[in-house]
Amino acid sequence: MFEYFPGNYVWNLGVVATLNSGGLIDEVDRACRPIKELAAQGSDVGTTEFMASWAAVAEDLASQAAGDEAAGNRRTAGQKYQRATNYLAQAERMQSAKSPDRRAFYQRLLDLQQKAFDLIDPDTTRVSIPFEGSLLPGYFKKATDGPAPTIILWNGLDSTKEHMYASGFAHELAARGINTLMVDCPGSGEALRFLGLTSRVETEDWAAACVDYLLTRNDVISEKIGLVGWSLGGYYAPRAAAFEKRLALCVAWGANHDWGAVQKRRLEREGENPVPHYWDHVLWVWGEDDLGTFIKKAEAVNLDGVAERITVPFLICHGENDRQIPLAYAHRSYQQAVNSPRRELRIFTAAEGGAEHIGLDHFSHVQTYIADWVHGVLAQ
């Protein structure tokens, strides 16, 4: 994996994710250069400076975009707003859950994201999914003028629907005639920051809400709704598919078979963390105040006795050098999913790329493989 900050896995992961989601090397370099020495002090030190430096580049882009928009150069403006959103989303992800500025930064990136949609991607619209008296915010990317197969895309522990959009996966699906519903699940994005919705073991609850919503739309083929989840979504999605039987397929983009065990490994400092201020972040996501209580609760976040209930085509993708989630979990999910009519395991190697966590080191390679697999299943 490319290491702008030698030895700082967490910061490097953010840089690589940004570059593989439409970021430009010159702009990313200008954001990173002022904080390069801070990176040597560890992932938790300097995250406020990280936000300030990346935000400065983003705001410069937003200012340029406003000028382009005023001059009638809509495409140029939209591209700059999109890159600014990408940079803010990655920097906001790195902040402490206790940061007093985090909500304001997130609102700013939401506003810039909408500007990008309005200017260069009107086929992607903001939607709200009714859920237990509240809402799950999302983006819906329409692929065609008529009814089409649709993928529900879920994020993980620390990403948001803006990261999902910037990744380009929805564009790949649209090119194959497939809609995408990108959702801030409970514990992520707007659902957590503005609505206070925290994560839970029973992800089928919000899967049902997503399917119910899609069935109200006339641009969705009801029997061709699939579910893809990346990172912690590699637990969320298979768990949901085991119990929500209206789904037509499931993809675990990162085999998070036993996330509870991963937490115990992290207590022992085994494996890498995905974000700085890790324990503050997970307590925030799961709505807990006490680490011991959370660790006990997290024991139930595993697919033992669950994967066997998956009865739809099931793809498991994992990087052989994933430093967060053990490769053995991918084999475990595959071995247990005995009732899937089409279970497949794809391990991405260092030689080809895509070997890091959810393939962030070669995102396009992993995305197109998944998009092709999804298209192949839904075309039947």
mmCIF file of C-alpha atoms in Angstrom:
data_model
loop_
_atom_site.group_PDB
_atom_site.id
_atom_site.type_symbol
_atom_site.label_atom_id
_atom_site.label_comp_id
_atom_site.label_asym_id
_atom_site.label_seq_id
_atom_site.Cartn_x
_atom_site.Cartn_y
_atom_site.Cartn_z
ATOM 1 C CA MET A 1 0.000 0.000 0.000
ATOM 2 C CA PHE A 2 1.241 3.497 -0.848
ATOM 3 C CA GLU A 3 2.598 5.119 2.326
ATOM 4 C CA TYR A 4 2.634 8.898 2.255
ATOM 5 C CA PHE A 5 3.165 8.794 6.029
ATOM 6 C CA PRO A 6 5.660 5.961 6.616
ATOM 7 C CA GLY A 7 4.547 3.693 9.451
ATOM 8 C CA ASN A 8 1.185 5.390 10.132
ATOM 9 C CA TYR A 9 -1.307 2.825 8.825
ATOM 10 C CA VAL A 10 -4.455 4.744 9.761
ATOM 11 C CA TRP A 11 -3.445 7.986 8.056
ATOM 12 C CA ASN A 12 -2.100 6.121 5.020
ATOM 13 C CA LEU A 13 -5.388 4.269 4.650
ATOM 14 C CA GLY A 14 -7.197 7.608 4.453
ATOM 15 C CA VAL A 15 -4.781 8.901 1.825
ATOM 16 C CA VAL A 16 -5.068 5.758 -0.299
ATOM 17 C CA ALA A 17 -8.860 5.737 -0.010
ATOM 18 C CA THR A 18 -8.979 9.370 -1.100
ATOM 19 C CA LEU A 19 -6.736 8.827 -4.113
ATOM 20 C CA ASN A 20 -8.744 5.781 -5.150
ATOM 21 C CA SER A 21 -12.009 7.717 -4.823
ATOM 22 C CA GLY A 22 -11.305 10.555 -7.206
ATOM 23 C CA GLY A 23 -8.748 12.581 -5.266
ATOM 24 C CA LEU A 24 -5.911 14.189 -7.200
ATOM 25 C CA ILE A 25 -2.339 13.564 -6.133
ATOM 26 C CA ASP A 26 -1.387 17.270 -6.194
ATOM 27 C CA GLU A 27 -4.316 18.311 -4.003
ATOM 28 C CA VAL A 28 -3.798 15.431 -1.591
ATOM 29 C CA ASP A 29 -0.102 16.279 -1.376
ATOM 30 C CA ARG A 30 -0.914 19.923 -0.564
ATOM 31 C CA ALA A 31 -3.263 18.729 2.196
ATOM 32 C CA CYS A 32 -0.741 16.275 3.654
ATOM 33 C CA ARG A 33 2.537 18.144 3.354
ATOM 34 C CA PRO A 34 1.954 20.523 6.330
ATOM 35 C CA ILE A 35 1.164 17.615 8.671
ATOM 36 C CA LYS A 36 3.803 15.125 7.558
ATOM 37 C CA GLU A 37 5.921 15.465 10.704
ATOM 38 C CA LEU A 38 2.868 15.053 12.963
ATOM 39 C CA ALA A 39 2.170 11.655 11.423
ATOM 40 C CA ALA A 40 5.314 10.261 13.025
ATOM 41 C CA GLN A 41 3.762 10.792 16.471
ATOM 42 C CA GLY A 42 0.987 8.225 15.922
ATOM 43 C CA SER A 43 -2.482 8.161 14.430
ATOM 44 C CA ASP A 44 -4.261 9.862 17.348
ATOM 45 C CA VAL A 45 -1.959 12.880 17.518
ATOM 46 C CA GLY A 46 -2.571 15.714 15.092
ATOM 47 C CA THR A 47 -6.027 14.815 13.839
ATOM 48 C CA THR A 48 -7.264 18.361 14.473
ATOM 49 C CA GLU A 49 -4.399 19.648 12.324
ATOM 50 C CA PHE A 50 -5.244 16.938 9.779
ATOM 51 C CA MET A 51 -8.783 18.306 9.504
ATOM 52 C CA ALA A 52 -7.597 21.902 9.230
ATOM 53 C CA SER A 53 -5.069 21.143 6.487
ATOM 54 C CA TRP A 54 -7.425 19.029 4.398
ATOM 55 C CA ALA A 55 -10.277 21.489 4.916
ATOM 56 C CA ALA A 56 -8.091 24.330 3.660
ATOM 57 C CA VAL A 57 -7.571 22.511 0.361
ATOM 58 C CA ALA A 58 -11.259 21.616 0.175
ATOM 59 C CA GLU A 59 -12.387 25.177 0.807
ATOM 60 C CA ASP A 60 -9.970 26.489 -1.810
ATOM 61 C CA LEU A 61 -11.540 24.069 -4.280
ATOM 62 C CA ALA A 62 -15.052 25.093 -3.230
ATOM 63 C CA SER A 63 -14.149 28.746 -3.794
ATOM 64 C CA GLN A 64 -12.804 27.935 -7.250
ATOM 65 C CA ALA A 65 -15.944 25.930 -7.985
ATOM 66 C CA ALA A 66 -18.186 28.836 -7.036
ATOM 67 C CA GLY A 67 -16.326 31.007 -9.532
ATOM 68 C CA ASP A 68 -16.631 28.351 -12.218
ATOM 69 C CA GLU A 69 -20.331 27.984 -11.503
ATOM 70 C CA ALA A 70 -20.872 31.747 -11.766
ATOM 71 C CA ALA A 71 -19.089 31.696 -15.124
ATOM 72 C CA GLY A 72 -21.414 28.965 -16.377
ATOM 73 C CA ASN A 73 -18.786 26.215 -16.288
ATOM 74 C CA ARG A 74 -21.044 23.704 -14.577
ATOM 75 C CA ARG A 75 -19.045 20.538 -15.221
ATOM 76 C CA THR A 76 -15.790 22.032 -13.958
ATOM 77 C CA ALA A 77 -17.559 23.422 -10.899
ATOM 78 C CA GLY A 78 -19.254 20.112 -10.147
ATOM 79 C CA GLN A 79 -16.004 18.182 -10.370
ATOM 80 C CA LYS A 80 -14.338 20.556 -7.922
ATOM 81 C CA TYR A 81 -17.256 20.406 -5.488
ATOM 82 C CA GLN A 82 -17.058 16.613 -5.637
ATOM 83 C CA ARG A 83 -13.343 16.508 -4.862
ATOM 84 C CA ALA A 84 -13.823 19.006 -2.028
ATOM 85 C CA THR A 85 -16.527 16.734 -0.593
ATOM 86 C CA ASN A 86 -14.202 13.737 -0.863
ATOM 87 C CA TYR A 87 -11.428 15.519 1.053
ATOM 88 C CA LEU A 88 -13.745 16.749 3.790
ATOM 89 C CA ALA A 89 -15.335 13.317 4.167
ATOM 90 C CA GLN A 90 -11.967 11.630 4.662
ATOM 91 C CA ALA A 91 -10.741 14.287 7.095
ATOM 92 C CA GLU A 92 -13.979 14.292 9.093
ATOM 93 C CA ARG A 93 -13.713 10.508 9.410
ATOM 94 C CA MET A 94 -10.390 10.961 11.225
ATOM 95 C CA GLN A 95 -11.726 13.196 13.993
ATOM 96 C CA SER A 96 -12.498 12.309 17.568
ATOM 97 C CA ALA A 97 -16.113 11.499 18.301
ATOM 98 C CA LYS A 98 -15.857 14.208 20.949
ATOM 99 C CA SER A 99 -14.736 16.923 18.518
ATOM 100 C CA PRO A 100 -17.066 19.946 18.897
ATOM 101 C CA ASP A 101 -16.571 20.842 15.220
ATOM 102 C CA ARG A 102 -17.445 17.457 13.762
ATOM 103 C CA ARG A 103 -21.133 18.119 13.042
ATOM 104 C CA ALA A 104 -20.350 21.431 11.353
ATOM 105 C CA PHE A 105 -17.719 19.823 9.130
ATOM 106 C CA TYR A 106 -20.135 17.063 8.209
ATOM 107 C CA GLN A 107 -22.890 19.513 7.350
ATOM 108 C CA ARG A 108 -20.470 21.400 5.134
ATOM 109 C CA LEU A 109 -19.587 18.299 3.154
ATOM 110 C CA LEU A 110 -23.275 17.430 2.785
ATOM 111 C CA ASP A 111 -23.895 20.857 1.272
ATOM 112 C CA LEU A 112 -20.987 20.520 -1.140
ATOM 113 C CA GLN A 113 -22.082 17.006 -2.105
ATOM 114 C CA GLN A 114 -25.505 18.310 -3.070
ATOM 115 C CA LYS A 115 -23.907 21.001 -5.224
ATOM 116 C CA ALA A 116 -21.965 18.300 -7.056
ATOM 117 C CA PHE A 117 -25.135 16.284 -7.646
ATOM 118 C CA ASP A 118 -27.008 19.304 -8.949
ATOM 119 C CA LEU A 119 -24.260 20.216 -11.402
ATOM 120 C CA ILE A 120 -22.916 16.913 -12.731
ATOM 121 C CA ASP A 121 -25.014 13.990 -11.508
ATOM 122 C CA PRO A 122 -28.754 14.732 -11.390
ATOM 123 C CA ASP A 123 -29.406 10.973 -11.575
ATOM 124 C CA THR A 124 -28.269 10.758 -7.939
ATOM 125 C CA THR A 125 -30.787 12.172 -5.482
ATOM 126 C CA ARG A 126 -31.100 12.441 -1.735
ATOM 127 C CA VAL A 127 -33.680 10.092 -0.175
ATOM 128 C CA SER A 128 -35.031 9.353 3.294
ATOM 129 C CA ILE A 129 -35.962 5.817 4.367
ATOM 130 C CA PRO A 130 -38.566 5.519 7.154
ATOM 131 C CA PHE A 131 -37.113 3.565 10.063
ATOM 132 C CA GLU A 132 -38.657 3.023 13.493
ATOM 133 C CA GLY A 133 -40.113 6.511 13.792
ATOM 134 C CA SER A 134 -36.956 8.097 12.407
ATOM 135 C CA LEU A 135 -35.161 8.089 9.049
ATOM 136 C CA LEU A 136 -32.149 6.536 7.376
ATOM 137 C CA PRO A 137 -30.618 9.160 5.061
ATOM 138 C CA GLY A 138 -29.399 7.906 1.708
ATOM 139 C CA TYR A 139 -28.573 8.613 -1.919
ATOM 140 C CA PHE A 140 -30.311 6.839 -4.793
ATOM 141 C CA LYS A 141 -28.493 6.590 -8.122
ATOM 142 C CA LYS A 142 -30.892 5.820 -10.932
ATOM 143 C CA ALA A 143 -29.443 3.722 -13.736
ATOM 144 C CA THR A 144 -32.134 3.777 -16.425
ATOM 145 C CA ASP A 145 -35.442 5.413 -17.316
ATOM 146 C CA GLY A 146 -37.413 2.268 -16.551
ATOM 147 C CA PRO A 147 -37.520 -0.259 -13.696
ATOM 148 C CA ALA A 148 -34.113 -1.781 -12.965
ATOM 149 C CA PRO A 149 -32.386 -4.171 -10.567
ATOM 150 C CA THR A 150 -31.184 -2.376 -7.460
ATOM 151 C CA ILE A 151 -28.326 -2.804 -5.003
ATOM 152 C CA ILE A 152 -28.511 -1.563 -1.425
ATOM 153 C CA LEU A 153 -25.010 -0.465 -0.420
ATOM 154 C CA TRP A 154 -24.090 -0.308 3.256
ATOM 155 C CA ASN A 155 -21.045 1.247 4.867
ATOM 156 C CA GLY A 156 -19.005 0.099 7.844
ATOM 157 C CA LEU A 157 -17.799 1.389 11.191
ATOM 158 C CA ASP A 158 -16.487 4.771 10.088
ATOM 159 C CA SER A 159 -17.434 5.456 6.463
ATOM 160 C CA THR A 160 -20.495 7.348 5.225
ATOM 161 C CA LYS A 161 -22.707 7.395 2.172
ATOM 162 C CA GLU A 162 -20.457 10.165 0.808
ATOM 163 C CA HIS A 163 -17.516 7.753 0.869
ATOM 164 C CA MET A 164 -19.666 5.185 -0.911
ATOM 165 C CA TYR A 165 -20.612 7.664 -3.602
ATOM 166 C CA ALA A 166 -17.036 8.923 -4.078
ATOM 167 C CA SER A 167 -15.793 5.350 -4.477
ATOM 168 C CA GLY A 168 -17.456 5.195 -7.889
ATOM 169 C CA PHE A 169 -19.145 1.846 -7.244
ATOM 170 C CA ALA A 170 -22.629 3.218 -7.947
ATOM 171 C CA HIS A 171 -21.385 4.536 -11.289
ATOM 172 C CA GLU A 172 -20.063 1.081 -12.151
ATOM 173 C CA LEU A 173 -23.425 -0.458 -11.316
ATOM 174 C CA ALA A 174 -25.303 2.212 -13.287
ATOM 175 C CA ALA A 175 -23.159 1.430 -16.321
ATOM 176 C CA ARG A 176 -24.446 -2.146 -16.003
ATOM 177 C CA GLY A 177 -28.087 -1.033 -15.711
ATOM 178 C CA ILE A 178 -28.340 -1.372 -11.918
ATOM 179 C CA ASN A 179 -29.631 1.270 -9.477
ATOM 180 C CA THR A 180 -27.840 1.863 -6.171
ATOM 181 C CA LEU A 181 -29.302 2.900 -2.817
ATOM 182 C CA MET A 182 -26.429 4.133 -0.625
ATOM 183 C CA VAL A 183 -27.510 4.241 3.017
ATOM 184 C CA ASP A 184 -26.173 5.726 6.232
ATOM 185 C CA CYS A 185 -26.927 2.760 8.485
ATOM 186 C CA PRO A 186 -27.559 3.275 12.212
ATOM 187 C CA GLY A 187 -24.158 4.073 13.685
ATOM 188 C CA SER A 188 -22.865 5.926 10.620
ATOM 189 C CA GLY A 189 -23.083 9.192 8.740
ATOM 190 C CA GLU A 190 -26.120 11.359 9.262
ATOM 191 C CA ALA A 191 -27.986 8.556 11.019
ATOM 192 C CA LEU A 192 -25.480 8.792 13.877
ATOM 193 C CA ARG A 193 -24.387 12.415 13.758
ATOM 194 C CA PHE A 194 -27.760 14.133 13.378
ATOM 195 C CA LEU A 195 -30.380 11.523 14.300
ATOM 196 C CA GLY A 196 -28.623 9.673 17.128
ATOM 197 C CA LEU A 197 -29.234 6.211 15.647
ATOM 198 C CA THR A 198 -26.668 3.704 16.900
ATOM 199 C CA SER A 199 -25.687 0.292 15.610
ATOM 200 C CA ARG A 200 -27.117 -3.055 16.691
ATOM 201 C CA VAL A 201 -26.632 -6.769 16.146
ATOM 202 C CA GLU A 202 -29.958 -7.226 14.315
ATOM 203 C CA THR A 203 -29.173 -5.576 10.997
ATOM 204 C CA GLU A 204 -32.172 -7.241 9.376
ATOM 205 C CA ASP A 205 -34.229 -4.481 11.015
ATOM 206 C CA TRP A 206 -32.837 -1.800 8.758
ATOM 207 C CA ALA A 207 -32.603 -4.169 5.790
ATOM 208 C CA ALA A 208 -36.376 -4.550 5.997
ATOM 209 C CA ALA A 209 -36.736 -0.762 6.049
ATOM 210 C CA CYS A 210 -34.559 -0.422 2.948
ATOM 211 C CA VAL A 211 -36.498 -3.078 1.035
ATOM 212 C CA ASP A 212 -39.838 -1.594 2.118
ATOM 213 C CA TYR A 213 -38.706 1.779 0.782
ATOM 214 C CA LEU A 214 -37.501 0.380 -2.542
ATOM 215 C CA LEU A 215 -40.802 -1.402 -3.079
ATOM 216 C CA THR A 216 -42.536 1.992 -3.088
ATOM 217 C CA ARG A 217 -40.517 3.093 -6.143
ATOM 218 C CA ASN A 218 -41.612 2.423 -9.720
ATOM 219 C CA ASP A 219 -38.000 2.365 -10.961
ATOM 220 C CA VAL A 220 -37.082 -0.778 -8.983
ATOM 221 C CA ILE A 221 -37.666 -4.390 -10.028
ATOM 222 C CA SER A 222 -38.992 -5.830 -6.788
ATOM 223 C CA GLU A 223 -37.577 -9.344 -7.162
ATOM 224 C CA LYS A 224 -34.089 -8.063 -8.047
ATOM 225 C CA ILE A 225 -32.933 -6.225 -4.927
ATOM 226 C CA GLY A 226 -29.488 -7.165 -3.617
ATOM 227 C CA LEU A 227 -27.381 -6.091 -0.648
ATOM 228 C CA VAL A 228 -23.667 -5.228 -0.568
ATOM 229 C CA GLY A 229 -21.835 -4.240 2.610
ATOM 230 C CA TRP A 230 -18.203 -3.225 2.994
ATOM 231 C CA SER A 231 -15.921 -3.394 6.052
ATOM 232 C CA LEU A 232 -18.217 -3.799 9.084
ATOM 233 C CA GLY A 233 -20.873 -4.077 6.404
ATOM 234 C CA GLY A 234 -19.265 -7.478 5.809
ATOM 235 C CA TYR A 235 -21.102 -8.458 8.993
ATOM 236 C CA TYR A 236 -24.140 -6.206 8.529
ATOM 237 C CA ALA A 237 -25.041 -7.495 5.058
ATOM 238 C CA PRO A 238 -24.740 -11.289 5.578
ATOM 239 C CA ARG A 239 -26.591 -11.011 8.888
ATOM 240 C CA ALA A 240 -29.406 -9.138 7.140
ATOM 241 C CA ALA A 241 -29.533 -11.537 4.188
ATOM 242 C CA ALA A 242 -29.899 -14.482 6.561
ATOM 243 C CA PHE A 243 -33.195 -13.123 7.887
ATOM 244 C CA GLU A 244 -34.570 -10.676 5.280
ATOM 245 C CA LYS A 245 -35.741 -13.099 2.608
ATOM 246 C CA ARG A 246 -36.804 -10.521 0.009
ATOM 247 C CA LEU A 247 -33.170 -9.977 -0.976
ATOM 248 C CA ALA A 248 -31.892 -11.572 -4.193
ATOM 249 C CA LEU A 249 -28.160 -11.659 -3.372
ATOM 250 C CA CYS A 250 -25.560 -10.648 -0.813
ATOM 251 C CA VAL A 251 -21.938 -9.498 -1.014
ATOM 252 C CA ALA A 252 -19.577 -9.327 1.973
ATOM 253 C CA TRP A 253 -16.982 -6.786 0.825
ATOM 254 C CA GLY A 254 -14.525 -7.696 3.555
ATOM 255 C CA ALA A 255 -15.419 -10.818 5.522
ATOM 256 C CA ASN A 256 -16.221 -9.459 8.969
ATOM 257 C CA HIS A 257 -17.342 -12.851 10.228
ATOM 258 C CA ASP A 258 -16.511 -12.328 13.911
ATOM 259 C CA TRP A 259 -16.196 -8.628 14.621
ATOM 260 C CA GLY A 260 -16.556 -9.238 18.350
ATOM 261 C CA ALA A 261 -13.350 -11.256 18.333
ATOM 262 C CA VAL A 262 -11.648 -8.467 16.390
ATOM 263 C CA GLN A 263 -12.434 -6.095 19.265
ATOM 264 C CA LYS A 264 -10.717 -8.409 21.747
ATOM 265 C CA ARG A 265 -7.699 -8.587 19.431
ATOM 266 C CA ARG A 266 -7.604 -4.809 19.322
ATOM 267 C CA LEU A 267 -7.616 -4.647 23.098
ATOM 268 C CA GLU A 268 -4.432 -6.717 22.894
ATOM 269 C CA ARG A 269 -3.138 -4.394 20.147
ATOM 270 C CA GLU A 270 -3.280 -7.110 17.534
ATOM 271 C CA GLY A 271 -4.097 -5.913 14.027
ATOM 272 C CA GLU A 272 -4.598 -2.355 12.836
ATOM 273 C CA ASN A 273 -7.340 0.116 13.738
ATOM 274 C CA PRO A 274 -9.341 1.791 10.956
ATOM 275 C CA VAL A 275 -9.576 5.244 12.555
ATOM 276 C CA PRO A 276 -7.828 7.349 15.202
ATOM 277 C CA HIS A 277 -9.375 7.613 18.683
ATOM 278 C CA TYR A 278 -10.627 4.090 18.086
ATOM 279 C CA TRP A 279 -12.378 3.203 21.344
ATOM 280 C CA ASP A 280 -14.148 6.556 21.580
ATOM 281 C CA HIS A 281 -15.378 5.955 18.059
ATOM 282 C CA VAL A 282 -16.761 2.454 18.592
ATOM 283 C CA LEU A 283 -18.530 3.447 21.812
ATOM 284 C CA TRP A 284 -20.160 6.332 19.926
ATOM 285 C CA VAL A 285 -21.235 4.081 17.048
ATOM 286 C CA TRP A 286 -22.722 1.443 19.340
ATOM 287 C CA GLY A 287 -24.263 3.828 21.866
ATOM 288 C CA GLU A 288 -22.265 2.590 24.833
ATOM 289 C CA ASP A 289 -20.462 4.473 27.603
ATOM 290 C CA ASP A 290 -18.467 1.624 29.118
ATOM 291 C CA LEU A 291 -15.792 -0.322 27.248
ATOM 292 C CA GLY A 292 -16.355 -3.544 29.184
ATOM 293 C CA THR A 293 -20.088 -3.457 28.427
ATOM 294 C CA PHE A 294 -19.361 -2.834 24.769
ATOM 295 C CA ILE A 295 -16.886 -5.721 24.506
ATOM 296 C CA LYS A 296 -19.482 -8.076 25.975
ATOM 297 C CA LYS A 297 -22.143 -6.758 23.598
ATOM 298 C CA ALA A 298 -19.807 -7.126 20.632
ATOM 299 C CA GLU A 299 -19.486 -10.877 21.203
ATOM 300 C CA ALA A 300 -22.824 -11.245 19.414
ATOM 301 C CA VAL A 301 -21.513 -9.467 16.308
ATOM 302 C CA ASN A 302 -20.551 -12.656 14.500
ATOM 303 C CA LEU A 303 -22.010 -14.907 11.826
ATOM 304 C CA ASP A 304 -21.649 -18.289 13.536
ATOM 305 C CA GLY A 305 -25.046 -19.955 13.259
ATOM 306 C CA VAL A 306 -26.151 -17.175 10.916
ATOM 307 C CA ALA A 307 -24.277 -17.761 7.645
ATOM 308 C CA GLU A 308 -26.056 -21.108 7.302
ATOM 309 C CA ARG A 309 -29.340 -19.204 6.958
ATOM 310 C CA ILE A 310 -28.246 -17.372 3.797
ATOM 311 C CA THR A 311 -30.256 -18.838 0.917
ATOM 312 C CA VAL A 312 -29.344 -16.451 -1.896
ATOM 313 C CA PRO A 313 -26.176 -16.119 -4.015
ATOM 314 C CA PHE A 314 -23.398 -14.975 -1.690
ATOM 315 C CA LEU A 315 -20.054 -13.457 -2.694
ATOM 316 C CA ILE A 316 -17.250 -12.990 -0.160
ATOM 317 C CA CYS A 317 -14.363 -10.709 -1.156
ATOM 318 C CA HIS A 318 -11.286 -10.275 1.012
ATOM 319 C CA GLY A 319 -7.731 -9.009 0.693
ATOM 320 C CA GLU A 320 -4.963 -11.442 1.554
ATOM 321 C CA ASN A 321 -3.107 -8.647 3.374
ATOM 322 C CA ASP A 322 -6.084 -7.186 5.236
ATOM 323 C CA ARG A 323 -4.453 -5.886 8.416
ATOM 324 C CA GLN A 324 -7.757 -5.295 10.194
ATOM 325 C CA ILE A 325 -9.808 -8.440 9.579
ATOM 326 C CA PRO A 326 -8.121 -11.886 9.490
ATOM 327 C CA LEU A 327 -8.215 -13.693 6.149
ATOM 328 C CA ALA A 328 -9.389 -16.799 7.996
ATOM 329 C CA TYR A 329 -12.766 -15.105 8.498
ATOM 330 C CA ALA A 330 -13.371 -15.127 4.745
ATOM 331 C CA HIS A 331 -12.905 -18.887 4.648
ATOM 332 C CA ARG A 332 -15.119 -19.248 7.722
ATOM 333 C CA SER A 333 -18.006 -17.345 6.126
ATOM 334 C CA TYR A 334 -17.650 -19.378 2.955
ATOM 335 C CA GLN A 335 -17.504 -22.706 4.767
ATOM 336 C CA GLN A 336 -20.602 -21.941 6.806
ATOM 337 C CA ALA A 337 -22.776 -20.563 3.976
ATOM 338 C CA VAL A 338 -23.743 -24.082 2.902
ATOM 339 C CA ASN A 339 -27.303 -23.189 1.917
ATOM 340 C CA SER A 340 -26.404 -20.461 -0.535
ATOM 341 C CA PRO A 341 -27.159 -21.728 -4.053
ATOM 342 C CA ARG A 342 -24.127 -19.865 -5.364
ATOM 343 C CA ARG A 343 -21.458 -19.119 -2.789
ATOM 344 C CA GLU A 344 -18.190 -17.733 -4.027
ATOM 345 C CA LEU A 345 -14.968 -16.663 -2.326
ATOM 346 C CA ARG A 346 -12.597 -14.221 -4.003
ATOM 347 C CA ILE A 347 -9.252 -13.484 -2.348
ATOM 348 C CA PHE A 348 -7.356 -10.498 -3.789
ATOM 349 C CA THR A 349 -3.586 -10.908 -3.737
ATOM 350 C CA ALA A 350 -0.759 -8.425 -3.301
ATOM 351 C CA ALA A 351 0.481 -9.277 -6.786
ATOM 352 C CA GLU A 352 -2.737 -8.100 -8.435
ATOM 353 C CA GLY A 353 -3.736 -5.387 -5.943
ATOM 354 C CA GLY A 354 -6.767 -5.083 -3.728
ATOM 355 C CA ALA A 355 -5.025 -7.018 -0.958
ATOM 356 C CA GLU A 356 -5.590 -4.439 1.795
ATOM 357 C CA HIS A 357 -8.770 -3.863 3.787
ATOM 358 C CA ILE A 358 -11.757 -3.901 1.380
ATOM 359 C CA GLY A 359 -9.261 -3.474 -1.446
ATOM 360 C CA LEU A 360 -8.595 0.191 -0.742
ATOM 361 C CA ASP A 361 -5.131 -0.110 -2.268
ATOM 362 C CA HIS A 362 -6.707 -0.948 -5.662
ATOM 363 C CA PHE A 363 -10.343 -0.014 -5.205
ATOM 364 C CA SER A 364 -11.283 -0.073 -8.880
ATOM 365 C CA HIS A 365 -10.050 -3.634 -9.331
ATOM 366 C CA VAL A 366 -12.217 -4.943 -6.491
ATOM 367 C CA GLN A 367 -15.235 -2.811 -7.389
ATOM 368 C CA THR A 368 -15.422 -3.933 -10.982
ATOM 369 C CA TYR A 369 -15.134 -7.577 -9.956
ATOM 370 C CA ILE A 370 -18.056 -7.160 -7.558
ATOM 371 C CA ALA A 371 -20.075 -5.161 -10.090
ATOM 372 C CA ASP A 372 -19.584 -7.863 -12.724
ATOM 373 C CA TRP A 373 -20.604 -10.586 -10.274
ATOM 374 C CA VAL A 374 -23.704 -8.668 -9.199
ATOM 375 C CA HIS A 375 -24.662 -8.029 -12.816
ATOM 376 C CA GLY A 376 -24.202 -11.703 -13.647
ATOM 377 C CA VAL A 377 -26.520 -12.782 -10.822
ATOM 378 C CA LEU A 378 -29.213 -10.185 -11.419
ATOM 379 C CA ALA A 379 -29.213 -10.737 -15.195
ATOM 380 C CA GLN A 380 -30.441 -14.294 -14.719
#
